[in-house]
Coordinates of C-alpha atoms in Angstrom, one line a residue:
X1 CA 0.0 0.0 0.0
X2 CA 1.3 3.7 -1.1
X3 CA 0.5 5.9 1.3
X4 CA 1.6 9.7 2.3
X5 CA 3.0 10.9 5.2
X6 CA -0.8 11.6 6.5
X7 CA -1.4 7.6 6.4
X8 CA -3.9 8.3 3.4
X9 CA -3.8 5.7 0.6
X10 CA -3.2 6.8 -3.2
X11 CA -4.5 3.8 -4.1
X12 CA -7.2 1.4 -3.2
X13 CA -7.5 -2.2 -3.7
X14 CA -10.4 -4.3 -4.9
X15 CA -11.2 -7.4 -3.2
X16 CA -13.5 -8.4 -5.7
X17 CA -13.3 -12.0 -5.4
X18 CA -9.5 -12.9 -4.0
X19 CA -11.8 -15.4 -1.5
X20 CA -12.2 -17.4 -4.3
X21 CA -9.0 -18.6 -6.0
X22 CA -9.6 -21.5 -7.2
X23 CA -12.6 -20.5 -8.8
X24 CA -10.5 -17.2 -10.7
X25 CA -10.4 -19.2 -14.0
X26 CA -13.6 -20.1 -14.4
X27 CA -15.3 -17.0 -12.8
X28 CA -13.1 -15.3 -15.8
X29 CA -14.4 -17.4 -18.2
X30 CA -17.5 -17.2 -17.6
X31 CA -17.9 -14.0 -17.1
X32 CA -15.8 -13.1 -20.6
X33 CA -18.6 -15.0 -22.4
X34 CA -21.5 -13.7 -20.9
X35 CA -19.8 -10.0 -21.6
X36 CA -19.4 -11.4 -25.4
X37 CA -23.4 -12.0 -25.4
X38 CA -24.1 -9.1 -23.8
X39 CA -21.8 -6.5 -26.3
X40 CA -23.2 -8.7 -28.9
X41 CA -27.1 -8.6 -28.1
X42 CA -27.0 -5.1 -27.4
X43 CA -24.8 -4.1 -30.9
X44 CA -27.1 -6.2 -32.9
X45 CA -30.7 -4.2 -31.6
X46 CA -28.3 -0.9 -32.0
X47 CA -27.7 -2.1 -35.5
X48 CA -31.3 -3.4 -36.5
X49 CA -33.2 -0.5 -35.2
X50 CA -30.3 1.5 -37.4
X51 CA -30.8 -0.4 -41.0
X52 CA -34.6 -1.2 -40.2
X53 CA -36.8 1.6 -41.2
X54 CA -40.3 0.0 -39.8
X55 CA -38.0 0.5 -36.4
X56 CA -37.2 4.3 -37.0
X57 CA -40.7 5.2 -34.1
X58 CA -39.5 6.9 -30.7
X59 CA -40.0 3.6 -28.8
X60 CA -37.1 1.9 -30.9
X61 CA -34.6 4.6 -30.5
X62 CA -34.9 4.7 -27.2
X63 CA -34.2 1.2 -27.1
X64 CA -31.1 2.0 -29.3
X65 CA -30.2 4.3 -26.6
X66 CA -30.9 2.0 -23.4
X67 CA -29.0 -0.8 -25.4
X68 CA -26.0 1.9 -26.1
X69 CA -26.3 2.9 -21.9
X70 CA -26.3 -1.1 -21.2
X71 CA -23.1 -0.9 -23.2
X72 CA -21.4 1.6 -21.3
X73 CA -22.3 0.5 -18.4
X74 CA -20.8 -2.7 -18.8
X75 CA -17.7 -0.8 -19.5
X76 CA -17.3 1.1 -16.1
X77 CA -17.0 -1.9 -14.5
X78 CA -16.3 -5.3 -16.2
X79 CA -13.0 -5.1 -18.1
X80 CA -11.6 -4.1 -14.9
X81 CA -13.0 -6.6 -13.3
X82 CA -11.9 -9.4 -15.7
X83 CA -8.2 -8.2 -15.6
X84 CA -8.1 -8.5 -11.8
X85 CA -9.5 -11.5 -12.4
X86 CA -6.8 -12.7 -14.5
X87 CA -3.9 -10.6 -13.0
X88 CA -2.7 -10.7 -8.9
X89 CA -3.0 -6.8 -9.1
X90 CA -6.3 -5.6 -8.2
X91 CA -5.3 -1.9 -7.2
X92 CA -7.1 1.2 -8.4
X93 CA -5.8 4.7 -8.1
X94 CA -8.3 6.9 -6.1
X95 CA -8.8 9.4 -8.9
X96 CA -9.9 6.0 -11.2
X97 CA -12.0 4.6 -8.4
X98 CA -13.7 8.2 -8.7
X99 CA -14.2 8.1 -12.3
X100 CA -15.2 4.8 -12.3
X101 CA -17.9 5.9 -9.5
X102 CA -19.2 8.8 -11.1
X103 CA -19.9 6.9 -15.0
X104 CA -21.6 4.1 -13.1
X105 CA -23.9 5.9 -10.7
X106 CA -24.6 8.3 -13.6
X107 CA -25.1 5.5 -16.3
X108 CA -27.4 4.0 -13.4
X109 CA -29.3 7.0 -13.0
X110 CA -29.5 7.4 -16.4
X111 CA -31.4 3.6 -16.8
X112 CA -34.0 4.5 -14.3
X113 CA -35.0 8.1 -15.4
X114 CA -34.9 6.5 -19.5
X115 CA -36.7 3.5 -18.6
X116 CA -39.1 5.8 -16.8
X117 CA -39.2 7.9 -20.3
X118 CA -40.1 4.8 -22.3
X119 CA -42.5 3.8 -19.9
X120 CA -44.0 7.7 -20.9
X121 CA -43.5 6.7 -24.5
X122 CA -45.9 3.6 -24.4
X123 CA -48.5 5.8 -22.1
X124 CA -48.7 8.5 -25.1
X125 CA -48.7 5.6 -27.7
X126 CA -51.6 3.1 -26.3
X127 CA -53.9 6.7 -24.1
X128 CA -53.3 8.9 -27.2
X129 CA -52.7 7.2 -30.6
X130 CA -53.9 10.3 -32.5
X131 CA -51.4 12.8 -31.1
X132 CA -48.2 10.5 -30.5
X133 CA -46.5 11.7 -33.3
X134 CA -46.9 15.2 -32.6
X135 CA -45.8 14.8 -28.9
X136 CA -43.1 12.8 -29.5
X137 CA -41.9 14.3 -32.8
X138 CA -38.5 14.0 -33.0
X139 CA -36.8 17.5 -31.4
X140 CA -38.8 16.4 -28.0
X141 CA -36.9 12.8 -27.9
X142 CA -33.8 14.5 -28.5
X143 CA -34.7 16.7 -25.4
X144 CA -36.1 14.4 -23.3
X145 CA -33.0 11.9 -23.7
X146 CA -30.9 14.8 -22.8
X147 CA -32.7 16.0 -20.4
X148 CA -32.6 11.6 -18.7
X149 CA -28.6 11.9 -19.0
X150 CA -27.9 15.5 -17.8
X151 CA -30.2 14.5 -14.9
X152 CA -28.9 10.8 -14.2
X153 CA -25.3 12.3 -14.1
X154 CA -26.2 15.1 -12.0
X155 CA -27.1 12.9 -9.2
X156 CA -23.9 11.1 -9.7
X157 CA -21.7 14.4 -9.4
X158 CA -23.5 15.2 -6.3
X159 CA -23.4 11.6 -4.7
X160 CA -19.7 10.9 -5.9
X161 CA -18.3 14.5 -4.6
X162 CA -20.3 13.8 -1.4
X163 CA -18.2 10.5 -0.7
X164 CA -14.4 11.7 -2.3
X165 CA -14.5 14.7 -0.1
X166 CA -13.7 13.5 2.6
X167 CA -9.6 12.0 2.7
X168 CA -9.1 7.8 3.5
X169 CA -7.5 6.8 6.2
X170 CA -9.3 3.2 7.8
X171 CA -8.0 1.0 5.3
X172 CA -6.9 1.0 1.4
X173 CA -9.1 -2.7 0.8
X174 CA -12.3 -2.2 -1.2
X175 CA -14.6 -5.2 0.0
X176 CA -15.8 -5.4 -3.4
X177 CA -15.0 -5.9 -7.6
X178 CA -15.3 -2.3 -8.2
X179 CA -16.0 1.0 -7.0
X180 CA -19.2 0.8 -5.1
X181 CA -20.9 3.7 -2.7
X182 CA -20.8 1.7 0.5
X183 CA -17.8 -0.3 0.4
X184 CA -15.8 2.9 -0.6
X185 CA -17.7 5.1 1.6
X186 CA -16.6 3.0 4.9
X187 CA -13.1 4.2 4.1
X188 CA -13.5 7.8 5.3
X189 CA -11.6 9.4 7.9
X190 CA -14.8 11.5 8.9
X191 CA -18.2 10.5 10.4
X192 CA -19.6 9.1 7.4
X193 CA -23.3 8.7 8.7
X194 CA -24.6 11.3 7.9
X195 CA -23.2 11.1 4.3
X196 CA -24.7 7.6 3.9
X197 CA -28.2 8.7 4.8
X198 CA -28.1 11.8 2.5
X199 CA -26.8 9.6 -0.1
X200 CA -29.8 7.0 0.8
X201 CA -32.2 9.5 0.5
X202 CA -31.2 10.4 -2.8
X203 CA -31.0 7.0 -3.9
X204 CA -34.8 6.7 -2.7
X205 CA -35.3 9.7 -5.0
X206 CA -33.9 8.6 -8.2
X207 CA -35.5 4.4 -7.8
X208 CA -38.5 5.0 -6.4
X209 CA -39.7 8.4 -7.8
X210 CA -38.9 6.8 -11.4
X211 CA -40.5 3.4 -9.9
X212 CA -43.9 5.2 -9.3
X213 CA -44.0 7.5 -12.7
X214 CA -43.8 4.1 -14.2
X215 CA -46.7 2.9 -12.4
X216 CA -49.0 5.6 -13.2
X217 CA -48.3 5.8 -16.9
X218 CA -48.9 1.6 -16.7
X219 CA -52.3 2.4 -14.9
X220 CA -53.1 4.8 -17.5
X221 CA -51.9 2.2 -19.8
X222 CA -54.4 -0.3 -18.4
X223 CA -57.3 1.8 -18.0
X224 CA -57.3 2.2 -21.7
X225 CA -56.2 -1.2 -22.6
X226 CA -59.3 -2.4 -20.9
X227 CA -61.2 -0.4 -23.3
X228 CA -60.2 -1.3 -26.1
X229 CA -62.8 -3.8 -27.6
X230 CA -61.2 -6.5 -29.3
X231 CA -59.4 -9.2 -27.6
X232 CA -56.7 -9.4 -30.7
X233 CA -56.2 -5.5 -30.0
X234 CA -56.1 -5.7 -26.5
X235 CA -52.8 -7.9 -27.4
X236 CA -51.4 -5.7 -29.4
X237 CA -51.4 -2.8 -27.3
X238 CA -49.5 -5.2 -24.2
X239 CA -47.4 -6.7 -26.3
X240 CA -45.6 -3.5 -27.2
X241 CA -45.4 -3.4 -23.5
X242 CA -44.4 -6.5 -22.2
X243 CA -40.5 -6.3 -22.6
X244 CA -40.5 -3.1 -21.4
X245 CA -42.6 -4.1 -18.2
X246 CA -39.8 -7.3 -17.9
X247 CA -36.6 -5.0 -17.6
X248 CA -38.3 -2.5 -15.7
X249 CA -39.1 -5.3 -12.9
X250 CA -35.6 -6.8 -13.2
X251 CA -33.7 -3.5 -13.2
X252 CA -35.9 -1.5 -10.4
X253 CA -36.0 -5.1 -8.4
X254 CA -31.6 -5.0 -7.9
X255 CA -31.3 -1.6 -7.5
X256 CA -33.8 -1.5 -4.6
X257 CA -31.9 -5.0 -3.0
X258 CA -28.7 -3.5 -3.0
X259 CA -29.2 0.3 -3.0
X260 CA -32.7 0.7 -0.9
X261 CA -31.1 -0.6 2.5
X262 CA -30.5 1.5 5.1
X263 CA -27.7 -0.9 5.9
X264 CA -26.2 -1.2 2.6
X265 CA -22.3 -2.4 2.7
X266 CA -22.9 -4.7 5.8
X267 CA -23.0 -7.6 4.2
X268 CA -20.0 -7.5 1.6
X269 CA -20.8 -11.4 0.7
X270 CA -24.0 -10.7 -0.1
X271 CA -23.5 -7.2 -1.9
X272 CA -20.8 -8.6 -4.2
X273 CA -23.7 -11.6 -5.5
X274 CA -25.8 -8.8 -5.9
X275 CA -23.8 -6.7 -7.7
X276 CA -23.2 -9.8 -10.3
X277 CA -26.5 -10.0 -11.2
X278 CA -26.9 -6.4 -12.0
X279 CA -23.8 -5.8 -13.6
X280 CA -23.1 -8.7 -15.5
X281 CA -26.5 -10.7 -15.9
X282 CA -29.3 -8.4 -15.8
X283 CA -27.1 -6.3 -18.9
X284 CA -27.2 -9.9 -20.9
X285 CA -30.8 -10.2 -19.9
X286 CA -31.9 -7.2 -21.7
X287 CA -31.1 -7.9 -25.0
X288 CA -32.2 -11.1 -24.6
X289 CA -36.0 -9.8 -23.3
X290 CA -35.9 -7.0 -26.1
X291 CA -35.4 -9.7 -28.6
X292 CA -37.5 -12.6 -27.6
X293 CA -40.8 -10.7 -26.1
X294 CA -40.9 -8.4 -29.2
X295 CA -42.3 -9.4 -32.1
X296 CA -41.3 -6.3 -34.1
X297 CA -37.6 -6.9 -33.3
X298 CA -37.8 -10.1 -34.0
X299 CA -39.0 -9.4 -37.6
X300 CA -36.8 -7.1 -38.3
X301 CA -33.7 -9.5 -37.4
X302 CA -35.0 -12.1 -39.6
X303 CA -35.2 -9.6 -42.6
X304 CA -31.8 -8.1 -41.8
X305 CA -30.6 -11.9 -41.5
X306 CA -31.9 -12.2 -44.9
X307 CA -30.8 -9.4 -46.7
X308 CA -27.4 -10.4 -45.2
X309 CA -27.2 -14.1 -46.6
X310 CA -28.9 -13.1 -49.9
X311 CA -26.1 -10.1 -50.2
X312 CA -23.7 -13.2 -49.8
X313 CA -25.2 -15.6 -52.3
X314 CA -25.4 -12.8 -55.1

């Protein structure tokens, strides 16, 4: 450990899973593959919805967008964690740990106020087909997705300068793969309490504020499916919802485990499972779910599959 003549580290080191040695290989493996899929679904929807024009509707390019996000997201925090995986280093400068904080918590954000914003999109879509595409003509989806990202990166400036202004001092070890809020946060020199609460709040904020928007726009959503008189239309209206309804569940459901605890961090064990799940599987899931539960993608794959292998033949 490097440290100063104030006994405060300039560098940090992951745990991430050194408990586990014997199981580094195939933990690497595995976890290389199922960041393969995962690069691989999301490129593929980025590229169909791109050379499709039946896709070219708000609803798609949002989901270009979230599967662009998923892509960053993965980023931030597995390569890292696949090279400590495969390397006996696993330190981390303090200024990386920060940037590494501050593009996951705001990509994070980002998911919940976009998925909220698609949520939004079906409500305008299935409550007001007559007026959808002159509420969400084009210039208002450009300012709406920049209005999700300025705001989900916001919240991560505040939260990450909230936890890095304070110096280290307990310990340089990380009791997790990457750079987490609570793990990183026990570190402090100061009386990080009140920190973690204000930081708790917020969380609260972002999850469930975007949680209950996405509630109302599906009870408006439901109210007028009901409506609707035909059984084979009534379908067709939840079928353009269902995949969104699945990621929405699987998304809000980790976040609120792992960040809606008061005691968040006490378990390490327990929070490093977690954190698995929502940064390795639930980023392979989505593609998956975008893919399988909607027909329209689907389609469109099949005819892009098509005109590939008949551009090959000729």
């Amino acid at each position: 450990m490097i440290l100063s003549h104030h006994r405060c580290p300039l560098e940090f080191v992951l745990v991430g899973f050194s408990n586990l040695p014997d199981l580094r290989t195939i933990l690497f493996t595995l976890f290389l593959l199922m960041y393969l899929v995962t690069l691989s679904g999301n490129v593929t929807i980025i590229t169909i919805i791109h050379v499709d024009q039946t896709l070219h509707t708000p609803m798609y390019r949002f989901l270009a967008v979230l599967s662009l996000s998923e892509t960053c997201y993965t980023l931030v925090t597995i390569p890292n964690m696949l090279v400590h995986l495969l390397l006996e280093s696993q330190a981390i400068s303090i200024a990386g740990c920060r940037a590494q904080m501050f593009f996951f918590l705001g990509l994070g954000c980002s998911h919940c106020f976009l998925l909220t914003l698609m949520g939004y999109d079906r409500y305008v879509a299935i409550c007001y087909p007559l007026h959808y595409a002159v509420v969400m003509r084009p210039t208002v989806c450009l300012c709406l997705g920049a209005l999700v990202f300025c705001s989900g990166f916001s919240v991560a400036l505040i939260e990450t300068s909230m936890i890095f202004s304070s110096p280290f001092c307990s310990s340089n070890r990380v009791e997790h793969f990457f750079c987490d809020i609570a793990p990183v946060l026990k570190l402090s020199c100061a009386e990080s309490t009140g920190k973690a609460l204000a930081i708790f709040f917020l969380s609260i904020l972002v999850v469930l504020a975007s949680f209950l928007l996405i509630l109302l726009s599906y009870a408006f959503i439901v109210a007028a499916i009901v409506r609707i008189p035909s059984a084979a239309g009534r379908h067709k209206a939840f079928s353009t919802c269902a995949a969104h309804i699945t990621v929405v569940m699987v998304h809000f459901g980790c976040a609120s485990v792992i960040y809606l605890r008061p005691d968040s961090g006490g378990n390490p064990s327990q929070d490093r499972l977690v954190a698995v799940f929502y940064t390795v599987v639930t980023p392979l899931l989505n593609p998956v779910v975008y893919t399988l539960r909607n027909k329209e993608v689907r389609v469109a794959l099949r005819r892009t599959l098509a005109m590939v292998t008949s551009g090959r033949c000729h």
